[in-house]
Coordinates of C-alpha atoms and ligand atoms in Angstrom, one line a residue:
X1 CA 3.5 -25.6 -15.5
X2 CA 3.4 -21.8 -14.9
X3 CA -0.1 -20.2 -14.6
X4 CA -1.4 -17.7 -17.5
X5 CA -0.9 -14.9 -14.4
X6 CA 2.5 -15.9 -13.7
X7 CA 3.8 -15.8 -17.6
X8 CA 2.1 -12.7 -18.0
X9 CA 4.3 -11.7 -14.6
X10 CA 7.7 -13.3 -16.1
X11 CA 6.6 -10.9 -19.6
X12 CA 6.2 -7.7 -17.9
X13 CA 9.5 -8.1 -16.1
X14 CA 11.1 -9.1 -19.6
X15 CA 10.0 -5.9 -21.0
X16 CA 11.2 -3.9 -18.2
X17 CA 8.6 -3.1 -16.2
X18 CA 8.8 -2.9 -12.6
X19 CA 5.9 -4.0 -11.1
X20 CA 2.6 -5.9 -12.4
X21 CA -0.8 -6.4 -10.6
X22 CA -4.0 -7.6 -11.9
X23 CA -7.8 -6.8 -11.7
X24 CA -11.3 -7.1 -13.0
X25 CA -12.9 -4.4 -15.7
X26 CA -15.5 -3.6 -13.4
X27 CA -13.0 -2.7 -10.1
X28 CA -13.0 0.8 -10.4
X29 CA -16.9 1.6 -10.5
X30 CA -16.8 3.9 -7.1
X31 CA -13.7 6.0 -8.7
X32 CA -15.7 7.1 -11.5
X33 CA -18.3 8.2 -8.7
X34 CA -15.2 10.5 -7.1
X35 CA -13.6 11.5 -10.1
X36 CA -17.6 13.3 -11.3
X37 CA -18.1 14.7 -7.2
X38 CA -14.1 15.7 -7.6
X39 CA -15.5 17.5 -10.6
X40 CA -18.7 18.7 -9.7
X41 CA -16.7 20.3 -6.3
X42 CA -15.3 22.1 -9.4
X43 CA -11.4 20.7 -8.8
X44 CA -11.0 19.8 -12.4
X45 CA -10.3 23.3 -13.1
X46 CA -10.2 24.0 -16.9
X47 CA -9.3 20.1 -17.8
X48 CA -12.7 19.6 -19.0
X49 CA -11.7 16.4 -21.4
X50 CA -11.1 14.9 -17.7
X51 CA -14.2 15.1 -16.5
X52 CA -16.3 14.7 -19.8
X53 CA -17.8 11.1 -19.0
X54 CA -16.7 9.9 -15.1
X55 CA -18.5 6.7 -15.8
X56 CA -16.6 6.1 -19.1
X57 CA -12.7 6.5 -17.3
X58 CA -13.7 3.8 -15.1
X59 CA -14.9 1.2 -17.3
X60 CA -12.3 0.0 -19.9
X61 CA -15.0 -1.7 -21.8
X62 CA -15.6 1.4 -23.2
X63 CA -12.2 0.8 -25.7
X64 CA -12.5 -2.7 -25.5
X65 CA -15.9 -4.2 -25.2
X66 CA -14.3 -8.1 -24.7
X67 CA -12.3 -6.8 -21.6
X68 CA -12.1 -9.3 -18.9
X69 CA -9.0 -8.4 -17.3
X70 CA -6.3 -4.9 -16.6
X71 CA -2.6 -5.9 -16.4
X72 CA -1.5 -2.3 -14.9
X73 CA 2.5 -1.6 -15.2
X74 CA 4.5 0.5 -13.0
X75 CA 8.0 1.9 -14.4
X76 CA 10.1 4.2 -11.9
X77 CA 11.3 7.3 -14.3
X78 CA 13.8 8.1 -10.6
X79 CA 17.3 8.8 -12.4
X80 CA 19.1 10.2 -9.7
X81 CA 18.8 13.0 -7.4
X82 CA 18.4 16.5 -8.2
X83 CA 21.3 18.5 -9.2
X84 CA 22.3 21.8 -8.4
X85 CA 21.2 24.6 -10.5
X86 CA 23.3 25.9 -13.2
X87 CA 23.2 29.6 -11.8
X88 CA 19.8 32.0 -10.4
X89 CA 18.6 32.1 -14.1
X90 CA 17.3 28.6 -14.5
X91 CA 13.8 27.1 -13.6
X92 CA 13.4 23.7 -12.5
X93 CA 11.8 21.1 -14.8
X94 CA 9.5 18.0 -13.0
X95 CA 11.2 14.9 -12.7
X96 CA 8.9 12.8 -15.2
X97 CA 10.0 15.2 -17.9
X98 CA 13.8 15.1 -17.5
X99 CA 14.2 12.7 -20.2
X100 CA 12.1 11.9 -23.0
X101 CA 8.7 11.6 -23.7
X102 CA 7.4 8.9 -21.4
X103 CA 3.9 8.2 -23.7
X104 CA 6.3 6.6 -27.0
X105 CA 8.7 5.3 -25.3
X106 CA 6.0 3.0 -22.7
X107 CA 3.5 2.7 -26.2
X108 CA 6.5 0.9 -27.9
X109 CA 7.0 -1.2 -24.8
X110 CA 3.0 -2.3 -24.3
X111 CA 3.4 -3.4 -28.5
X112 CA 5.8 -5.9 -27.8
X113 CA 4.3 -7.1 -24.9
X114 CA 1.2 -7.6 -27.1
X115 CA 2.6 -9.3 -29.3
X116 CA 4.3 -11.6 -26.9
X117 CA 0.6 -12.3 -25.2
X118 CA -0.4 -13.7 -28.5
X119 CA 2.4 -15.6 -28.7
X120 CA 1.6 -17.1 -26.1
X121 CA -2.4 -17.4 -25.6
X122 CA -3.1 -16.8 -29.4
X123 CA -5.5 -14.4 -30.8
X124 CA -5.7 -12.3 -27.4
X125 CA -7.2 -9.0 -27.8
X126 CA -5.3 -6.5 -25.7
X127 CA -5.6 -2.4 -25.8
X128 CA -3.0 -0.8 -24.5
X129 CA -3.0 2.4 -22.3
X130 CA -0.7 5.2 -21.2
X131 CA -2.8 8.4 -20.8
X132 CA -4.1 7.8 -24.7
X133 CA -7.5 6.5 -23.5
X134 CA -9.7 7.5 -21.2
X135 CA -9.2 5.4 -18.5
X136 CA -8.3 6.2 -14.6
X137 CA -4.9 4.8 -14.1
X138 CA -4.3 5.1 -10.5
X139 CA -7.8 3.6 -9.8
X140 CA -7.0 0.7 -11.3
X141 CA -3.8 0.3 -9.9
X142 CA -5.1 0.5 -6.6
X143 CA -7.6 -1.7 -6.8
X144 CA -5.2 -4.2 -8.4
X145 CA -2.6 -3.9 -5.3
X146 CA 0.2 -2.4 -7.8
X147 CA 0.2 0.6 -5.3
X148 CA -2.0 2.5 -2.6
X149 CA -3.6 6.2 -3.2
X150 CA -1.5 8.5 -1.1
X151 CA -2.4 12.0 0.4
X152 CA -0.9 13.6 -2.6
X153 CA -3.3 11.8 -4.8
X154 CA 0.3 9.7 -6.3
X155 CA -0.1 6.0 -6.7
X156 CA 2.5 5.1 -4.1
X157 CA 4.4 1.5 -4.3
X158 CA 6.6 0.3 -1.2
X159 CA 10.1 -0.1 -2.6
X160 CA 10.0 2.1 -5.4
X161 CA 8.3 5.5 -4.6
X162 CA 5.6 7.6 -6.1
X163 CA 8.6 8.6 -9.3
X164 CA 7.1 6.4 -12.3
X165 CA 4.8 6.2 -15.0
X166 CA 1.8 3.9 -15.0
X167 CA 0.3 2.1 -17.8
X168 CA -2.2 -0.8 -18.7
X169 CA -3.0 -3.4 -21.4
X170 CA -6.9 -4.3 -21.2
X171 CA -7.3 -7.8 -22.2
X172 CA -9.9 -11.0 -23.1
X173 CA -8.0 -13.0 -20.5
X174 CA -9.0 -14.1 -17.4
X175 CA -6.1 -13.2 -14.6
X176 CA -6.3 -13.8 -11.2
X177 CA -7.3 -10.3 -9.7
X178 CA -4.7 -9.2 -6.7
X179 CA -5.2 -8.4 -3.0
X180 CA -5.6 -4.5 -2.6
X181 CA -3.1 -3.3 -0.7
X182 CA -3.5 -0.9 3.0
X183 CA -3.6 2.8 2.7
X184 CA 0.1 3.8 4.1
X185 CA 0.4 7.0 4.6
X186 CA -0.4 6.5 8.3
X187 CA -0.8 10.3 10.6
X188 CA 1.9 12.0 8.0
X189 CA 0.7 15.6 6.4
X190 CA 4.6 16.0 4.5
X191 CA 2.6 16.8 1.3
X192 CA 0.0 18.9 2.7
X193 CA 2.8 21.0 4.4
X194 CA 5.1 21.2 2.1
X195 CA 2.5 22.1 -0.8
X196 CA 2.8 26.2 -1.4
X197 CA -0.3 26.9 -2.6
X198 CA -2.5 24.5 -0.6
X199 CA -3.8 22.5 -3.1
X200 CA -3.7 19.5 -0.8
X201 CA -5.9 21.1 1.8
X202 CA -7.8 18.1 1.7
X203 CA -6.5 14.8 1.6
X204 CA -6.7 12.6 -1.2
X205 CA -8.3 15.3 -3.3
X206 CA -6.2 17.5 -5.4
X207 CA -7.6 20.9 -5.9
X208 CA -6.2 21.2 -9.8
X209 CA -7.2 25.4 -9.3
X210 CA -4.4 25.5 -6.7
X211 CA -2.1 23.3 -8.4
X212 CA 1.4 24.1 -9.7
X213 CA 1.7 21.1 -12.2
X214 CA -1.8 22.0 -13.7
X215 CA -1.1 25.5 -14.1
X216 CA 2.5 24.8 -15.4
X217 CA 1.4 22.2 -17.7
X218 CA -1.8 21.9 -18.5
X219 CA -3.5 25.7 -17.8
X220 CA -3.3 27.5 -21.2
X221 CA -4.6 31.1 -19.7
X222 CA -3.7 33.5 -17.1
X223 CA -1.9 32.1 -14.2
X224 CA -4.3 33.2 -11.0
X225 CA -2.0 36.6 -9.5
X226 CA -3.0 35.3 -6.1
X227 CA -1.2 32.4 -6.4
X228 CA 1.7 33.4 -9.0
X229 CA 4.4 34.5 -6.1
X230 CA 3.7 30.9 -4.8
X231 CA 5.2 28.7 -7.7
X232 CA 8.7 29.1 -6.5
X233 CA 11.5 27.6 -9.2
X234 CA 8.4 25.7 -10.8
X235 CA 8.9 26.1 -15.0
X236 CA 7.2 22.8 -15.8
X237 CA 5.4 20.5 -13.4
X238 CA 6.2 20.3 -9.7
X239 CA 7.5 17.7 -7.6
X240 CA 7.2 19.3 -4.2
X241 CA 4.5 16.8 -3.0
X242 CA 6.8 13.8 -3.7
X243 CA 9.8 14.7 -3.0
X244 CA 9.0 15.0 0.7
X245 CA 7.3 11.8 1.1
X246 CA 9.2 9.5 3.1
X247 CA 8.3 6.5 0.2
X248 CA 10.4 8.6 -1.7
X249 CA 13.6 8.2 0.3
X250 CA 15.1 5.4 -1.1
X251 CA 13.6 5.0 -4.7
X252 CA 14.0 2.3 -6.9
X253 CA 16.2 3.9 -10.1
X254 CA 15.3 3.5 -13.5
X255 CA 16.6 1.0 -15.8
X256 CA 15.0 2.8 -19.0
X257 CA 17.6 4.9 -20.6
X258 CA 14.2 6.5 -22.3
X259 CA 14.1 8.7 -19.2
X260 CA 17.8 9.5 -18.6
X261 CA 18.1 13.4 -18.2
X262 CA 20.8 13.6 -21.4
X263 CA 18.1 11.9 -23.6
X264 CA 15.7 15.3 -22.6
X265 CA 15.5 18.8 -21.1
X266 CA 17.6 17.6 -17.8
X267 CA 16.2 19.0 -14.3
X268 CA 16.9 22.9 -15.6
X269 CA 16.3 24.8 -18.0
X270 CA 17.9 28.6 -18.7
X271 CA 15.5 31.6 -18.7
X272 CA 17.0 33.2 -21.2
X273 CA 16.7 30.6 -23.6
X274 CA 13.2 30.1 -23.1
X275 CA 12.5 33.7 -23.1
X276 CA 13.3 33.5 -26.6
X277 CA 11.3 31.1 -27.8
X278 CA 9.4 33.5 -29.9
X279 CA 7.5 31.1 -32.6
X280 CA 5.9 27.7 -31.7
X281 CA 8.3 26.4 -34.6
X282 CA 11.6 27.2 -32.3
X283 CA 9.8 26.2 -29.8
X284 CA 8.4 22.8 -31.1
X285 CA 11.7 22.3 -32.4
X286 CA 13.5 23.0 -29.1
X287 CA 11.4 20.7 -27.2
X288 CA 10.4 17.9 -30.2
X289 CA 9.9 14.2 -28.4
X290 CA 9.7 15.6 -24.8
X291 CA 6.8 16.2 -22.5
X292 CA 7.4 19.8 -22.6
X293 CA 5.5 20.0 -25.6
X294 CA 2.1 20.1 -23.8
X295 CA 2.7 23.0 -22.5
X296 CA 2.7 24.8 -25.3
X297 CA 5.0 28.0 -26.6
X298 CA 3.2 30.7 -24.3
X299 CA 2.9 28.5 -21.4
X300 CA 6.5 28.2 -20.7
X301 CA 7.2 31.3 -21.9
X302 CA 4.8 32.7 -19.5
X303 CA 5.7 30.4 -16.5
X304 CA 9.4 31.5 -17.2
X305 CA 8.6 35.3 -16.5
X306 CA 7.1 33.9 -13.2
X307 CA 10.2 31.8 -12.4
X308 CA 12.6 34.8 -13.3
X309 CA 10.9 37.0 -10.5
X310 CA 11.3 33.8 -7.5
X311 CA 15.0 33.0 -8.5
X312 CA 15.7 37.0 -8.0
X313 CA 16.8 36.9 -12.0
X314 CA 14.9 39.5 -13.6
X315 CA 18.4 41.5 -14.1
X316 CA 19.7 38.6 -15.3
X317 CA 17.2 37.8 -18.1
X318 CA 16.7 41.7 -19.0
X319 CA 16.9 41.7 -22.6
X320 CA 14.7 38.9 -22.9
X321 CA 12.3 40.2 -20.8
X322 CA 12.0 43.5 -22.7
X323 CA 12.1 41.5 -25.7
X324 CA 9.2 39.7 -24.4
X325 CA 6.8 42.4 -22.7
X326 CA 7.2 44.6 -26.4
X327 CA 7.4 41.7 -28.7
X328 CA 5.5 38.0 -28.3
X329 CA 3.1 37.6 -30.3
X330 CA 0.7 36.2 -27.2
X331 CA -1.2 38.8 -25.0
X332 CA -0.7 36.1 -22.2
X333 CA 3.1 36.1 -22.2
X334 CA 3.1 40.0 -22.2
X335 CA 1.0 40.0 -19.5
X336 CA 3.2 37.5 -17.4
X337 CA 5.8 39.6 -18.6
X338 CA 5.1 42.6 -17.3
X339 CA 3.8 40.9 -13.9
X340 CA 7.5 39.8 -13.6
X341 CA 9.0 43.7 -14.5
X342 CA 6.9 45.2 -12.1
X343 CA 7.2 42.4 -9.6
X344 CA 11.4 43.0 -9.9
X345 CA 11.2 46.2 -8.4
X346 CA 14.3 47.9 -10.7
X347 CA 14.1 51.2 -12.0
X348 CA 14.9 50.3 -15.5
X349 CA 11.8 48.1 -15.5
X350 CA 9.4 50.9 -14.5
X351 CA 10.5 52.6 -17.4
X352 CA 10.1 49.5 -19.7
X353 CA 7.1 49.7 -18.5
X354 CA 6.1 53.0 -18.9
X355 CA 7.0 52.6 -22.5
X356 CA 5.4 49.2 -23.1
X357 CA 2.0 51.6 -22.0
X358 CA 2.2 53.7 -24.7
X359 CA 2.6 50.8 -27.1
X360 CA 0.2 48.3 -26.2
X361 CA -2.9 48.1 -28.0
X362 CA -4.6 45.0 -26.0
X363 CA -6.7 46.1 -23.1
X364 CA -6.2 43.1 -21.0
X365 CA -2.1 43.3 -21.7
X366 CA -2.6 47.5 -21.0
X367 CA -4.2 47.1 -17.2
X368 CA -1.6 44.3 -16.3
X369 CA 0.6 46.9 -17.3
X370 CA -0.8 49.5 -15.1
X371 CA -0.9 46.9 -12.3
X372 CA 2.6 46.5 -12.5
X373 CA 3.5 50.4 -13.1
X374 CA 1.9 50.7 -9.3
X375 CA 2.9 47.6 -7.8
X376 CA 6.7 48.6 -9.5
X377 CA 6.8 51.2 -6.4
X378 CA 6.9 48.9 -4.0
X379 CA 10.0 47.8 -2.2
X380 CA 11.3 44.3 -4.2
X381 CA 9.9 41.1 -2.8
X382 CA 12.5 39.8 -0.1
X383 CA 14.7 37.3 -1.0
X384 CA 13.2 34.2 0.8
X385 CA 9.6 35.7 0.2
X386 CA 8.3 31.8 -1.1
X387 CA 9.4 30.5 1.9
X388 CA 10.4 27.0 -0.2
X389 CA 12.8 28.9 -2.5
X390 CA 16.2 26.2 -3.3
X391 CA 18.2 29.6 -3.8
Ligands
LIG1 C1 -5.3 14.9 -15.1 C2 -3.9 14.4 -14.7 C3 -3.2 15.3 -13.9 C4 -3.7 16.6 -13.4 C5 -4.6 16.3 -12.1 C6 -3.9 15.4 -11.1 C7 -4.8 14.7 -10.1 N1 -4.3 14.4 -8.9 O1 -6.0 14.4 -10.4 C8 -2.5 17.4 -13.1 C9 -2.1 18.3 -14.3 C10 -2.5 18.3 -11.8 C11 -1.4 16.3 -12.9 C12 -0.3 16.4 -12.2 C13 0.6 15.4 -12.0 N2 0.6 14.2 -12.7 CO1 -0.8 13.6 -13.8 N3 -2.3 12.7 -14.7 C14 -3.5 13.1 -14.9 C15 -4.3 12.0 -15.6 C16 -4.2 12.2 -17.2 C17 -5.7 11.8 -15.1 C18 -5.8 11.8 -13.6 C19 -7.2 11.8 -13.1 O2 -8.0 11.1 -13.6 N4 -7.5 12.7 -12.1 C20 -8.8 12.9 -11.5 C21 -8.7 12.4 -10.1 C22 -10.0 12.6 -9.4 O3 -8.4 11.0 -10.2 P1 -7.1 10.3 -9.5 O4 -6.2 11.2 -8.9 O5 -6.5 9.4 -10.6 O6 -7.8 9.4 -8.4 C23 -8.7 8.4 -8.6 C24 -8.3 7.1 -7.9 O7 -6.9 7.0 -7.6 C25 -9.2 7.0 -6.7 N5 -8.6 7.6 -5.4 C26 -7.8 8.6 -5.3 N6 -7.6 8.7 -4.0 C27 -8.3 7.9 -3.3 C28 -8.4 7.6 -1.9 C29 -9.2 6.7 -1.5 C30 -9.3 6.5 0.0 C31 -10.0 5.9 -2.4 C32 -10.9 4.9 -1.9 C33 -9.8 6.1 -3.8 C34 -9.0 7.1 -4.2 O8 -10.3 7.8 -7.0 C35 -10.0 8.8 -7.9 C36 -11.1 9.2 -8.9 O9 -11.5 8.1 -9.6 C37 -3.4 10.7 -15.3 C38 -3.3 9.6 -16.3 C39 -4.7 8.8 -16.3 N7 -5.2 8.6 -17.4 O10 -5.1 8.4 -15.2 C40 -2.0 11.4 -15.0 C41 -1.1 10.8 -13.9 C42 -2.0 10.7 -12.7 N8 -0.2 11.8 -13.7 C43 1.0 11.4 -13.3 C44 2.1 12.3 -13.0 C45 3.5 11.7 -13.0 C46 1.8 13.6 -12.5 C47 2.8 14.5 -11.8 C48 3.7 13.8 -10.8 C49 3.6 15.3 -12.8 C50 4.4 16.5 -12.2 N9 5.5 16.2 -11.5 O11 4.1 17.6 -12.4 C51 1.8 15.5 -11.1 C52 1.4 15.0 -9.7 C53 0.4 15.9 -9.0 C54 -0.4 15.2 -8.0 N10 -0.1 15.4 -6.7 O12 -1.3 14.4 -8.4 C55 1.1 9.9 -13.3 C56 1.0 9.5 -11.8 C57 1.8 8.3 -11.4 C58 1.6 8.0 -9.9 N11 2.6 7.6 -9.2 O13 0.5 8.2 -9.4 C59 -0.2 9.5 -14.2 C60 -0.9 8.2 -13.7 C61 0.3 9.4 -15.6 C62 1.0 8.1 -15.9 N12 0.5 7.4 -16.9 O14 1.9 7.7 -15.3 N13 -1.9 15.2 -13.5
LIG2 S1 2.2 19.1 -7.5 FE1 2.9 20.8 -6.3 S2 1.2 22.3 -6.3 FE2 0.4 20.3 -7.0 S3 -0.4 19.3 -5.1 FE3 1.7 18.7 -5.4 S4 3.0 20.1 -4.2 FE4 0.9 21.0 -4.5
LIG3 S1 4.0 12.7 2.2 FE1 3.1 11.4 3.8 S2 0.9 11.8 3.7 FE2 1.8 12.5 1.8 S3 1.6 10.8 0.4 FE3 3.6 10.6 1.3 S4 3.3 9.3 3.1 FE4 1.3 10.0 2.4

């Protein structure tokens, strides 16, 4: 007769996950103990929901007093490799978001699988988990074997990669907990090196205020000017720290048509579309059912002025980016937009410029303005500058 462990094994294959590994509530006690010295070392940035209650994110009893055991899931979201861009006027798009929204499509997944548990064990209590709950994902996975912790900070699983989502389902069953598997990453610094703004200085500890992906997606103010000519073709998310990792050479592809690129925004997305995006209704309606959402209107919009500067397309996206600097409604995009007009180094943006001065009634928008009037007489930045560019 199969063991409790090993149906729950033959479900999560059923329902198309790709790995499975068990563990005990209590395994990830010493992770909330990072995640608050992580926090205190003030790498959180501004994702203070994150950092709220350490102690909380690493004990599921805190959703589900009953817990005795986490199933944690692995599903690779790897469709295929990268294809070229359209043209110079395009920003690239992080691979988890090509396709749909991964948080409804793995929810509708972790119902039927709890259904399935109580057909088979009765009345089991499970609570599912994909982001939703606070709850530290990759802590658990590690300490259930699904995966080591990498350099980058990714949950890494021989065979497939670091491209997938993870989820969990807390339950009242007892499951045999699984080996922990060794740290592989061995005397390789790919990530480190290849990460722009050196937000993997140290290793296994993501500094979120460097970070591309936290400032694409998750930072809803001014991108830092020390690090904005660093973020390359980056419009949403960034992948830089996985592609290079040699776990990533030969992924394991996704059966989940959820994440296929035509379901979603694909791997680029035109500037001058986004540009354009003037209400968060367009925008919302542009974007409804993909991960893109979270960024909100004016965070794309502003990362797009960013990305039109790095792919040498300011000319390209002009009108928009008049449009823009005189028009959104949001002092942050007309800030980044004028950042990008006086980064471009054209004469026909100095004179945008000039004009926009005499317009602008925000003081904040106004000096960003005046920074890029001066910096506007400075020689354009090289092509090449970001010395990662995929031009
Ligand atoms: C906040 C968050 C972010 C933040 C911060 C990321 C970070 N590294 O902390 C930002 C916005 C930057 C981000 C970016 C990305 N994210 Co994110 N994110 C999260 C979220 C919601 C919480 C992560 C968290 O708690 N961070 C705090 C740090 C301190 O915790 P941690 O990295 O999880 O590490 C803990 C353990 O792994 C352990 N640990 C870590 N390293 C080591 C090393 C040793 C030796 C030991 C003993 C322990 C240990 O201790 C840590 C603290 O408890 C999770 C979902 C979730 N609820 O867990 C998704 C999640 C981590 N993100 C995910 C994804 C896909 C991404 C991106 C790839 C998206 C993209 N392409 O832009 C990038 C990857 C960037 C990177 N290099 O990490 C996936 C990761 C899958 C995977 N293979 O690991 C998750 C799990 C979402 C999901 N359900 O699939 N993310
Ligand atoms: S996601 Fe990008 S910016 Fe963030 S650590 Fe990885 S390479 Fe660096
Ligand atoms: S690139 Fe190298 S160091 Fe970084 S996570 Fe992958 S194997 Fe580890």
């Amino acid at each position: 007769m199969t063991s409790a462990g090993g149906r729950v094994r033959e479900m999560s294959r059923e329902l198309g996950f790709d790995r499975v590994a068990f563990t005990g509530p209590d395994a990830a006690v010493e992770d909330g103990n990072r995640l608050a010295s992580w926090s205190e070392e003030g790498k959180s940035a501004g994702m203070v929901w994150l950092t709220r209650d350490p102690a909380r994110r690493a004990s599921p009893r805190s959703f589900l007093a009953e817990a005795r055991s986490v199933i944690t899931l692995a599903v690779s979201y790897q469709t295929g490799p990268l294809p070229p861009a359209p043209g110079a006027a395009y920003g690239r798009v992080a691979r988890y978001a090509w396709g749909l929204d991964y948080h409804p499509a793995i929810e509708a997944r972790l119902d039927r699988f709890k259904d399935r548990l109580r057909q088979e064990f009765g009345d089991v209590l499970a609570r599912p988990s994909v982001d939703a709950q606070p709850f530290l994902e990759r802590a658990f996975a590690r300490r259930a074997g699904l995966g080591f912790v990498g350099k980058n900070t990714n949950l890494i699983i021989p065979g497939v990669g670091s491209t997938l989502f993870l989820a969990n389902l807390v339950v009242n069953l007892d499951l045999p907990s699984d080996d922990v598997l060794p740290q592989g990453c061995g005397s390789c610094i790919h990530c480190a090196e290849r990460c722009t703004t050196g937000a993997l200085d140290t290793p296994f500890s993501l500094d979120a205020r460097r970070c591309i992906a936290y400032h694409t997606i998750e930072n809803r103010e001014d991108i830092p000017p020390a690090l904005r000519h660093r973020f390359g073709d980056w419009l949403f998310g960034c992948d830089d720290c996985q592609d290079v990792c040699p776990f990533n050479a030969r992924p394991l592809e996704s059966q989940w048509p959820e994440f296929s690129s035509d379901r979603g925004p694909g791997a680029w997305l035109a500037l001058g579309d986004i540009l354009q995006l003037r209400t968060p209704e367009a925008f919302k309606s542009r974007f409804a059912g993909t991960s893109l959402l979270r960024s909100k209107r004016s965070g794309l919009v502003r990362n797009a002025c960013l990305v039109a500067v790095h792919r040498h397309a300011v000319d390209i996206v002009r009108d928009e980016l008049i449009d823009t600097v005189r028009h959104d409604p949001e002092p942050l995009v007309r800030s980044h937009a004028a950042w990008a007009l006086g980064r471009s180094g054209y004469s026909w943006a100095r004179i945008v410029l000039e004009s926009a001065r005499g317009t602008e009634t925000h003081l904040v928008v106004r000096n960003e303005i005046e920074q890029a009037i001066e910096s506007s007489s400075l020689p354009p930045p090289p092509k090449g500058e970001n010395k990662h560019d995929t031009l």
